[in-house]
Structure formats: C-alpha cells, structure tokens
C-alpha cells in the first residue's frame, strides 16, 4: 500500500502524507456488582493528506486496500480545501518511544477478570447497597506516518485503562463516585490510588450539608483540576490565536496568572497515556512549558499554525477521520511548597471533586461554570459533608491570578496535578 | 457479502441467540473558520460486529472486514463459552416477532444532489454574513456533517433488516470579542432526510451574530435560586438530560433502590406534565422504525399526567424488568453493542401562554437556546445560549454565561406551566452515554415555566 501511495503521488506530481493506524481493543466490564461482558475488536484504516496547487486534500477509509479511492477523494476535496504553505514532515531523527509495554499485550482475560472481582468486592465493602462498576481495557495501537518528503516512522503503543466507581441511591439522594486512570505501562497503573479516592469520597459524602450562596475559597483536587485546564486547551491552541479568539492571544510572556501556576506539556513522559515519539504529523515530540510561573510562554501548534505564526510545530493530534489539530499531550501542573493539610486549613471552603456541564459553557471565554456533582464543605481542615444543589462560576483570567498549590500531586489520565486553592469563587445555591 | 450468506451464517442452532450488524457508508464533513475553509473531508467507513448469547452469557466482537465475518462469529462464541462459570446472573431476551424488511428514508432534498463545492459555498456565505455584521465578530465556526450508510441486521431468530440511512447536521457559531472577553451564539440544524434545513438561514445568522456582539456588554446573572422560563430548545434538552437518561432501564434493572425510585405509578410532576419518547415522527435525526436489535420502535409515554408510565428498554432489560420491549436498543456504530438510548424525546404541548408566564414573575430568568447539558441521573445542568432578566412581569436586561442546574425529581415537580408552542429541535452532534457518542437524537418541548431553579453566576 505504501509503495502504491508513493507511486500515485509521483505520477500526479503531488506531495502527500499517509497515516496508517491499527487498534486492537479488549475490555472487561463489570456493572451492578457483577461481570457484565467482554468486548473485543480490531479496527484499522488509512488517512491521506495531499497538496494540490497548495490546497490540502484529506480523506480516510477503514478499507486498507482502497488506497487508490482514498487518494482520489482527497484529490477531489482539495479543490475546496484550505490553502497551506507548510511542507509535510521530512526525514528526521525521532526519540525512542516509551509507550509500549509487552506486559499489557500479555495481560490475559483471567487476570483482568480477577482484578475486576477484587475491585467489585472492595466497592461492595464500602457501603451496603452500593452498585459497583469496574472496567479495564487494553488498547494495542500501531501507527505509521509516511510522507513524500521522506518521513517514514512508526511506533507501537499499549494503553491500559481502568474505570472504577459506585452509585448509591436512596429516596432523594443519589451519590455517584468514580475515578479513571490510564498508562502505557501495566506496572504504573495503580488502581490503589483510585480505590483510596473512592473510599474517601464515600466517607466524606456520608451526610449532606447546606451552604449559603456566596463567595468561598475553593479547592480543586488533582481529579478535578482537569476542569481548570479546559479553557487553556482552547486558549493555548495556536489556531485560535491566529483567529483572534484566544483569551491568551496577546499574553505571551506577560504575567497573566499567579506565580504559582506552571503548566508543562510533555509528550515524552515515560509511559504516559499521551506519550508518542512524534506527533500526528510526524514532528518529533518535545517537552514544552505552556505557562511558566504565571506567564504564557508557548502555544500548542501544528504544521498549519506554526507556519502562520513562525513557530515550531509538534502538538498535532487526530483520529482516523479528523485532520490534525493542536492538542494537549501529557500535562503537568507544577506542585508548590504547601502541604495538603495547609491547603485544607481554610476557614469555610468548598472542595471540588467533580463538576457537570463545564465543557458546554463558555470555556472559550475562560469560564468554568458547572454544577457541583461531587463536592464538600471543609472547615479548618475538617470535612463537614457533601455540598449539593450548588453551582460554581469562575473565569480563569481572574480566578487564577491568585492561587496556592500543594506539594502533593496525583496522576490521573493525562494530567499530573497538585491540589489547587482559589481563595475567592462564586457559589450559587438553592435558597 | 450478500444477504443470503449473512442469513445462513446467523442461522445457528448451537447458540441461544446470534446477531450480526454490518454498516457500510460514507462520511462528509466541512469546517469553515472565519474567511477560511479549515477542513473538508470525505471518508469511507465499513465495519460490523457479531453478538452471541450462549447459556445466558454475551460474546461480542467487532471488525472492519466483512470477509472475516465467519471467523469473528466463532471468536464471539468462543468468548462467551470461556466466560461460563464467571457470570452467575444469566441474560434472557424479551421475545419479539421476527421481521424481514428493507427500509429507506423518504429523502426530500437529497444532499447528494448538492455538490461539495456548493455546500462549501453555502457555509462560507453564512460565515461571511456573520463576519459582516459587526467588526467585533472576530471569527466564526461553521460546520456541516453528513453520514450516509447502509445498515444490515440479521439474527438467529429469523429477523433480517436492511436500512438505508441518512443523517445530516451542522451549526453556525458567530464569535464576538472586544479584546477582553469572548461571547458566542449558535444556530444549529439537523435532519434524516432533507438538506433544505441547512438552507435559507441568512436572517437567523444575522440575528445571532448581532446577539453575540450584544452579549459582550451584557451582565452575568446573579447566582441563586429563581423562577425560570425556558424556551423550546432548553425545554427539550432539559427533558432529555433530566428525565430521558433516568428512564433508560440499564440504570434501573439491577439496582433495587433505583427500581423503587423509578417505579411505574410513582408521581413525578403535576397533571399537566406528559413526556414521551418515540421514533415515529418523520424527518428528524431521532426518527427510527426499528432499533438496533430489530425491535419496532414504539411511542412510549414516560410520564402521563404526572405519573411515571414506562421505561426505555433493550430486549435484555425488558426481560429483566418483565416489561414490554420498546425499541430503544441503539448502538452508535459497529464498535458497540446496543444499550437503552433515547430517540425523539419530548414534553407534550400544554395549554398555557408564554406571555402569562412572564407576567407572573416578579424577578426571574428567561433562558433561551442551548449549548447542551449533562446529567448524573439525579442532578442535571444545562447551558443557555443567552438569557433575559424578568422584572415585575417584564422582560428586561440581556444576560450572558447563564447555566442552570437542579435536582431532576424536584425540578419536574417545579414545572408549573407548559405553553402551547411545542417544537422539535434537531441539532448537530448528538447524545453521549458511556463511550457511545454522538448518537443522533431529537428533543421537543414547548416553553416551560419552573417555579425555581438554581442559576450559576457572580
């Protein structure tokens, strides 16, 4: 297929890029305290980008034999597609991949089922009447990118993902508790961290407490810090900077947030879920600071935006059916000097464990607004109970000017984060 | 692979049940950003799955290449057999009559009759209109997607269904900025049969672009609990998020406490409240005659005059709860087995007048347009595109960044007025549940008056 692709490109005097992807998935799912089913499957496909009179045609297919048809569709689409000035990736040295673990490939169904049973027993022991759920899935991915400019590299990646949680329902009160984690090394997937979180969530949510509407110090845990990142995902995207729709478009190297805020994008992290040796356009991966002590210092780029802004590309991500666009890889929010105990010593604060609806709000404008799905009232280090029927509303441009961060950090999916205290946040509640 | 071969492969006597789904089609998508085309793609997707039930245990395998069907059926059988002994509670399926049908949607204006060039031109036209309204419109995002596929379903009970499906949708988002903040509005459309829903949107685009600009100078709401009126769009999202998901029987079938909370006959609202889920209204993204298990899609009243009347089922959950099948077993694509999902979910028309709701409110909120919502079955939240303050029976100031939330059970009881202006809304995107996104669905509602809801704000 690769030879055929290069031959067609040569015949048509075009430059082009071919991406081949193959994914094997195997997942074991427990629901309502019991083994529910196993799902397994294999998918593969190819995606083609080509330049025709500097216009970028794109097409894809799940039929790997259909390279001729895919190139033809991309060639036709190019007539109405964007004009670009970048070149596809050329020959280059790429870093050694650190995202494949044969122990994930060899992980058999019995071991996964036994892990699931053990975790369901754990969930059932937390509170009588809990309906536990657990899933573990392994994804073995192989990806290759080939360009007419001479780039030809591939890598294999093994992802092990686990979700664990429980629901407890009673008249007038339903409690959902859950956590998820993914790694590309079996031995780094520590479900114990999730179990500890879930146990504490059930304990802390034992009783509900009422709070008044007002302004509170709010603590985002490493599991909920991801909501604060949503506006950054949009604002640091170089394509939005070009369009003038990024709230950080004029903020490069300017003090914009608290000195305590540093955010690093690291696609080379050993065995991270988003670790890759090169991005989805064939650009070698590099660690890059995005926010350094409160100053935006880099944007997330792809070939298109990097060319327009005269920056280095390298943060493109895509699946089979979508063209590449800038995206986060593994993200680290740097820790601080305070202990979690110090952070929790707020007089009357709210701990956020999970929110609902944030991603549908005006995240483009920096808003983090949502229903507090799981949160607690904390007074002088003591958890007083679960806060319900309350909404949080903040804008990162104001709220993150003043933050405190803990020494303690926890890895979730792609994010390593400390506990983050924002001293003054609006909380709306029922009367 | 031809129909006879598929039918032969599934007609096995050594399993309790076997089904095969296979889909083959094309996807087109266009994205315009401001003055530029950001991407155009046209792809070809095909894939299928085999799902088997042996001794009450499921096996499920998906794949791309239909030529491998025979070996994938064996893999699913082997998977189910190896789980024997690991699963104690076995699955049984509610019975259905086998059918052999070929279904095709009556297409009014076929998107295939419009060239890719003309589609791109139309979307660029909308983008240009929005950009020309005001210099503060700094960008737009105009999107279009079109999926056309043939879906084959066959099972060991003798059902064989071939469906020709079309699903199209899109949206136009004028984005305004004053250098400090960003505001946006959204015009969205969708259909299972008619490209004309994407046409003649110029007046709406102008209106929404102006609104994006006005929102820059609008106040954020004061947070708290207030009387609330929601428009058709938010009413539909509310009932989908707040009650539709709660009615999906996989949340209920094995949880005794949830079953008690969602027991048929329980009172969920006043007598004015009627909620239904159906597949039989033509022309919408949620229109469905047979679900992905070959079950006829029935109209189900979830709430009738305030009283809980039915749940949404797959064959598995219907058997478990000893209730009738409803035709809600849906899978977003070949990589997933069917689970209980909504189709067209609506609050039925009422008798009240929107104007009377406004007159009744001393201080409250009128929320309009939807950016979507989310639920965890008890709590829900949804994001309004824009809102107005109501003071002393009059609509007054425009408000921005309005999100609303509540407790599902309380909020349904807080619906004190249902207007007589029912409308079904089809939007782009779709419904997400677990990893299955975006499933085409539609929502419908008249204007609703809620005595109180929590509004997020400063």
Coordinates of N, CA and C in Angstrom, one line a residue, chain B residues 132-282:
Chain B
X132 N -19.7 40.1 8.6 CA -20.1 41.5 8.1 C -21.0 42.2 9.0
X133 N -21.5 41.6 10.0 CA -22.5 42.2 10.9 C -21.8 43.3 11.8
X134 N -20.7 43.0 12.3 CA -20.0 43.9 13.2 C -18.5 43.6 13.2
X135 N -17.7 44.6 13.4 CA -16.2 44.3 13.4 C -15.8 43.5 14.7
X136 N -16.8 43.5 15.6 CA -16.4 42.7 16.8 C -16.7 41.2 16.6
X137 N -17.3 40.8 15.5 CA -17.3 39.4 15.1 C -15.9 39.0 14.6
X138 N -15.1 38.4 15.4 CA -13.7 38.2 15.1 C -13.5 36.8 14.4
X139 N -14.5 35.9 14.5 CA -14.3 34.6 13.9 C -15.7 33.9 13.8
X140 N -15.8 32.9 13.0 CA -17.0 32.0 13.0 C -16.5 30.6 13.0
X141 N -17.4 29.7 13.4 CA -17.1 28.3 13.2 C -18.4 27.7 12.6
X142 N -18.3 27.4 11.3 CA -19.4 26.9 10.6 C -19.2 25.4 10.2
X143 N -20.0 24.5 10.6 CA -19.7 23.1 10.4 C -20.9 22.4 9.7
X144 N -20.6 21.3 9.0 CA -21.6 20.5 8.3 C -21.1 19.1 8.3
X145 N -22.0 18.1 8.7 CA -21.6 16.7 8.5 C -22.7 15.9 8.0
X146 N -22.3 14.9 7.2 CA -23.3 14.1 6.5 C -22.9 12.7 6.5
X147 N -23.7 11.8 7.0 CA -23.4 10.4 7.0 C -24.5 9.7 6.2
X148 N -24.0 8.8 5.3 CA -25.0 8.1 4.5 C -24.5 6.6 4.6
X149 N -25.3 5.7 5.1 CA -24.8 4.4 5.2 C -26.0 3.3 5.0
X150 N -25.6 2.2 4.7 CA -26.5 1.0 4.6 C -26.2 0.1 5.8
X151 N -27.2 -0.2 6.6 CA -27.0 -1.0 7.8 C -27.8 -2.3 7.6
X152 N -27.0 -3.4 7.8 CA -27.6 -4.7 7.7 C -27.7 -5.3 9.1
X153 N -28.9 -5.9 9.4 CA -29.0 -6.6 10.7 C -29.7 -8.0 10.5
X154 N -29.1 -9.0 11.0 CA -29.7 -10.3 10.9 C -29.5 -11.1 12.2
X155 N -30.5 -11.8 12.6 CA -30.3 -12.6 13.9 C -30.8 -14.1 13.7
X156 N -30.4 -14.9 14.7 CA -30.7 -16.3 14.6 C -32.2 -16.6 14.7
X157 N -33.0 -15.6 15.1 CA -34.4 -15.8 15.2 C -35.2 -15.6 13.9
X158 N -34.4 -15.2 12.8 CA -35.0 -15.0 11.5 C -35.3 -13.6 11.1
X159 N -34.9 -12.7 12.0 CA -35.0 -11.2 11.6 C -33.9 -10.8 10.6
X160 N -34.3 -10.1 9.6 CA -33.3 -9.5 8.6 C -33.8 -8.2 8.3
X161 N -33.0 -7.1 8.6 CA -33.4 -5.8 8.3 C -32.2 -5.1 7.5
X162 N -32.6 -4.4 6.4 CA -31.6 -3.6 5.7 C -32.2 -2.2 5.7
X163 N -31.3 -1.3 6.2 CA -31.8 0.1 6.3 C -30.9 1.0 5.5
X164 N -31.4 1.9 4.8 CA -30.6 3.0 4.1 C -30.8 4.2 5.0
X165 N -29.7 4.7 5.5 CA -29.8 5.8 6.5 C -29.1 7.1 6.0
X166 N -29.7 8.2 6.3 CA -29.0 9.5 6.1 C -29.1 10.3 7.4
X167 N -28.0 10.9 7.7 CA -28.0 11.7 8.9 C -27.2 13.0 8.6
X168 N -27.8 14.1 8.7 CA -27.0 15.4 8.4 C -27.3 16.4 9.5
X169 N -26.3 17.2 9.7 CA -26.4 18.2 10.7 C -25.3 19.2 10.6
X170 N -25.4 20.3 11.3 CA -24.4 21.4 11.3 C -24.7 22.5 12.2
X171 N -23.9 23.5 12.2 CA -24.1 24.7 13.0 C -23.3 25.9 12.6
X172 N -23.7 27.0 13.0 CA -23.1 28.3 12.6 C -22.9 29.0 13.9
X173 N -21.6 29.3 14.3 CA -21.3 30.0 15.5 C -20.6 31.3 15.3
X174 N -21.3 32.4 15.4 CA -20.6 33.7 15.3 C -19.9 34.0 16.6
X175 N -18.6 34.3 16.5 CA -17.8 34.5 17.8 C -17.4 36.0 17.9
X176 N -17.8 36.6 19.0 CA -17.5 38.0 19.1 C -16.5 38.2 20.2
X177 N -15.7 39.3 20.1 CA -14.7 39.6 21.1 C -14.5 41.1 21.1
X178 N -14.3 41.6 22.3 CA -14.0 43.1 22.5 C -12.5 43.2 22.9
X179 N -11.7 42.2 22.8 CA -10.3 42.2 23.2 C -10.1 41.7 24.6
X180 N -11.2 41.7 25.4 CA -11.1 41.2 26.8 C -11.8 39.9 26.9
X181 N -13.0 39.8 26.3 CA -13.7 38.6 26.5 C -14.3 38.1 25.2
X182 N -14.8 36.9 25.3 CA -15.3 36.2 24.1 C -16.7 35.7 24.3
X183 N -17.6 36.0 23.4 CA -19.0 35.5 23.5 C -19.4 34.9 22.2
X184 N -20.3 33.9 22.2 CA -20.7 33.2 21.0 C -22.2 32.8 21.1
X185 N -22.8 32.7 19.9 CA -24.2 32.2 19.8 C -24.1 31.0 18.8
X186 N -25.3 30.4 18.6 CA -25.2 29.2 17.8 C -26.6 28.9 17.1
X187 N -26.5 28.7 15.8 CA -27.6 28.3 15.0 C -27.3 26.9 14.6
X188 N -28.2 26.0 14.9 CA -27.9 24.6 14.6 C -29.1 23.9 13.8
X189 N -28.8 22.9 13.0 CA -29.8 22.2 12.2 C -29.5 20.8 12.1
X190 N -30.5 20.0 11.7 CA -30.3 18.5 11.5 C -31.5 17.9 10.9
X191 N -31.3 16.8 10.2 CA -32.4 16.1 9.6 C -31.9 14.7 9.2
X192 N -32.9 13.8 9.0 CA -32.6 12.5 8.5 C -33.0 12.4 7.0
X193 N -33.4 13.5 6.4 CA -34.0 13.4 5.1 C -34.0 14.6 4.2
X194 N -33.5 15.7 4.7 CA -33.8 17.0 4.0 C -32.6 18.0 4.1
X195 N -31.9 18.2 3.0 CA -30.8 19.2 3.1 C -31.3 20.6 3.2
X196 N -32.6 20.8 2.9 CA -33.1 22.2 3.0 C -33.1 22.8 4.4
X197 N -32.9 22.0 5.4 CA -32.8 22.5 6.8 C -31.5 23.3 6.9
X198 N -30.5 23.1 6.0 CA -29.3 23.8 6.0 C -29.3 25.1 5.2
X199 N -30.5 25.4 4.5 CA -30.6 26.5 3.6 C -31.4 27.6 4.2
X200 N -31.3 28.8 3.6 CA -32.1 30.0 3.9 C -32.0 30.3 5.4
X201 N -30.8 30.3 5.9 CA -30.6 30.6 7.3 C -30.1 32.1 7.5
X202 N -30.0 32.8 6.4 CA -29.4 34.2 6.5 C -30.0 35.1 7.6
X203 N -31.3 35.2 7.7 CA -31.8 36.1 8.8 C -31.4 35.6 10.2
X204 N -31.4 34.3 10.4 CA -31.0 33.8 11.7 C -29.5 34.1 12.0
X205 N -28.7 34.0 11.0 CA -27.3 34.2 11.1 C -27.0 35.6 11.5
X206 N -27.7 36.6 10.8 CA -27.5 38.0 11.1 C -28.0 38.3 12.6
X207 N -29.1 37.7 12.9 CA -29.7 38.0 14.3 C -28.7 37.4 15.3
X208 N -28.2 36.2 15.1 CA -27.4 35.6 16.1 C -26.0 36.3 16.2
X209 N -25.5 36.8 15.1 CA -24.2 37.5 15.1 C -24.4 38.8 15.9
X210 N -25.5 39.5 15.7 CA -25.7 40.7 16.5 C -25.8 40.4 18.0
X211 N -26.5 39.2 18.3 CA -26.6 38.8 19.7 C -25.3 38.5 20.3
X212 N -24.4 37.9 19.5 CA -23.0 37.6 20.1 C -22.4 38.9 20.5
X213 N -22.5 39.9 19.7 CA -21.9 41.2 20.0 C -22.5 41.8 21.2
X214 N -23.9 41.8 21.3 CA -24.6 42.3 22.4 C -24.2 41.6 23.7
X215 N -24.0 40.3 23.6 CA -23.6 39.6 24.8 C -22.3 40.1 25.5
X216 N -21.4 40.7 24.7 CA -20.2 41.2 25.2 C -20.5 42.3 26.3
X217 N -21.5 43.0 26.1 CA -21.9 44.1 27.1 C -22.9 43.7 28.1
X218 N -23.4 42.4 28.0 CA -24.4 42.0 28.9 C -23.8 41.7 30.3
X219 N -24.7 41.7 31.3 CA -24.2 41.3 32.6 C -24.3 39.8 32.8
X220 N -23.4 39.3 33.7 CA -23.6 37.9 34.1 C -24.7 37.9 35.1
X221 N -25.4 36.8 35.2 CA -26.6 36.7 36.2 C -26.1 36.7 37.6
X222 N -27.0 37.1 38.5 CA -26.7 37.0 39.9 C -27.0 35.5 40.2
X223 N -26.0 34.8 40.9 CA -26.3 33.4 41.2 C -27.3 33.2 42.3
X224 N -28.1 32.1 42.2 CA -29.1 31.9 43.2 C -30.2 31.1 42.7
X225 N -31.3 31.0 43.4 CA -32.5 30.2 43.0 C -33.6 31.2 42.6
X226 N -34.1 31.0 41.4 CA -35.1 32.0 40.9 C -36.1 31.3 40.0
X227 N -37.3 31.9 39.9 CA -38.3 31.4 38.9 C -37.6 31.4 37.5
X228 N -38.0 30.5 36.7 CA -37.3 30.3 35.4 C -38.3 30.0 34.3
X229 N -38.2 30.6 33.1 CA -38.8 30.2 31.9 C -37.8 29.7 31.0
X230 N -38.0 28.5 30.3 CA -37.0 28.1 29.3 C -37.7 27.9 28.0
X231 N -37.0 28.2 26.9 CA -37.6 28.1 25.6 C -37.7 26.7 25.1
X232 N -38.2 26.5 23.9 CA -38.3 25.1 23.3 C -37.0 24.3 23.3
X233 N -36.0 25.0 22.9 CA -34.7 24.3 22.8 C -34.2 23.8 24.2
X234 N -34.2 24.7 25.2 CA -33.8 24.3 26.5 C -34.7 23.3 27.2
X235 N -36.0 23.5 26.9 CA -37.0 22.5 27.4 C -36.7 21.1 26.9
X236 N -36.4 21.0 25.6 CA -36.1 19.7 25.0 C -34.8 19.1 25.6
X237 N -33.7 20.0 25.8 CA -32.5 19.5 26.4 C -32.8 19.1 27.8
X238 N -33.6 19.9 28.5 CA -33.9 19.5 29.9 C -34.5 18.2 30.0
X239 N -35.5 17.9 29.2 CA -36.2 16.6 29.4 C -35.4 15.4 29.0
X240 N -34.5 15.7 28.0 CA -33.6 14.6 27.5 C -32.6 14.3 28.7
X241 N -32.0 15.4 29.2 CA -30.9 15.2 30.2 C -31.5 14.8 31.5
X242 N -32.6 15.5 31.9 CA -33.0 15.3 33.3 C -33.9 14.0 33.4
X243 N -34.7 13.7 32.5 CA -35.6 12.6 32.7 C -35.3 11.4 31.7
X244 N -35.0 11.7 30.5 CA -34.8 10.7 29.5 C -33.7 9.7 29.9
X245 N -32.6 10.2 30.3 CA -31.5 9.3 30.8 C -31.9 8.4 32.0
X246 N -32.6 9.1 32.9 CA -33.1 8.4 34.1 C -34.0 7.2 33.7
X247 N -34.7 7.3 32.6 CA -35.7 6.3 32.2 C -35.0 5.1 31.4
X248 N -33.7 5.3 31.1 CA -33.0 4.2 30.4 C -32.8 3.0 31.4
X249 N -33.3 1.9 31.0 CA -33.5 0.8 32.0 C -32.2 0.1 32.5
X250 N -31.1 0.4 31.7 CA -29.9 -0.3 32.2 C -29.4 0.3 33.6
X251 N -29.9 1.6 33.9 CA -29.6 2.1 35.2 C -30.4 1.5 36.3
X252 N -31.5 0.9 35.9 CA -32.6 0.5 36.8 C -32.6 -1.0 37.1
X253 N -32.4 -1.7 36.0 CA -32.8 -3.2 36.0 C -32.2 -4.0 37.2
X254 N -31.0 -3.6 37.6 CA -30.3 -4.4 38.6 C -30.1 -3.7 39.9
X255 N -30.6 -2.5 40.0 CA -30.4 -1.7 41.2 C -31.7 -1.6 42.0
X256 N -32.0 -2.3 43.0 CA -33.3 -2.3 43.7 C -33.7 -1.0 44.1
X257 N -32.8 -0.1 44.6 CA -33.2 1.2 45.1 C -33.6 2.1 43.9
X258 N -32.8 2.0 42.8 CA -33.2 2.8 41.6 C -34.6 2.4 41.1
X259 N -34.8 1.0 41.1 CA -36.1 0.5 40.7 C -37.2 1.1 41.5
X260 N -37.0 1.2 42.8 CA -38.0 1.7 43.7 C -38.3 3.2 43.3
X261 N -37.2 3.9 43.2 CA -37.4 5.4 42.9 C -38.1 5.5 41.5
X262 N -37.8 4.6 40.6 CA -38.4 4.8 39.2 C -39.5 3.8 39.0
X263 N -40.3 3.5 40.0 CA -41.4 2.5 39.9 C -42.5 3.1 39.1
X264 N -43.1 2.3 38.2 CA -44.2 2.8 37.4 C -45.4 3.1 38.4
X265 N -46.0 4.2 38.2 CA -47.0 4.7 39.1 C -46.6 5.8 40.0
X266 N -45.2 5.9 40.2 CA -44.7 7.0 41.1 C -45.1 8.4 40.5
X267 N -45.3 9.3 41.3 CA -45.7 10.7 40.8 C -44.4 11.5 40.6
X268 N -44.3 12.1 39.4 CA -43.1 12.8 39.1 C -43.4 14.3 38.8
X269 N -44.6 14.7 38.7 CA -44.9 16.1 38.4 C -46.4 16.3 38.5
X270 N -46.9 17.5 38.1 CA -48.3 17.8 38.2 C -49.0 17.1 37.0
X271 N -50.3 17.2 37.0 CA -51.1 16.5 36.0 C -50.9 17.1 34.6
X272 N -50.3 18.3 34.5 CA -50.1 18.9 33.2 C -48.9 18.3 32.5
X273 N -48.1 17.5 33.2 CA -46.8 17.0 32.6 C -47.0 15.7 31.9
X274 N -46.7 15.7 30.6 CA -46.7 14.5 29.8 C -45.4 14.4 29.0
X275 N -44.7 13.3 29.1 CA -43.4 13.2 28.5 C -43.4 11.9 27.7
X276 N -42.9 11.9 26.4 CA -42.9 10.7 25.6 C -41.5 10.6 24.9
X277 N -41.2 9.4 24.5 CA -40.1 9.1 23.6 C -40.6 8.3 22.5
X278 N -40.2 8.7 21.3 CA -40.8 8.0 20.1 C -39.8 8.0 18.9
X279 N -40.0 7.1 18.0 CA -39.2 7.1 16.8 C -40.0 7.4 15.5
X280 N -41.4 7.6 15.7 CA -42.3 7.6 14.6 C -42.6 8.9 14.0
X281 N -41.9 10.0 14.4 CA -42.2 11.3 13.8 C -41.2 11.5 12.6
X282 N -41.7 11.6 11.4 CA -40.8 11.6 10.2 C -39.9 12.8 10.2

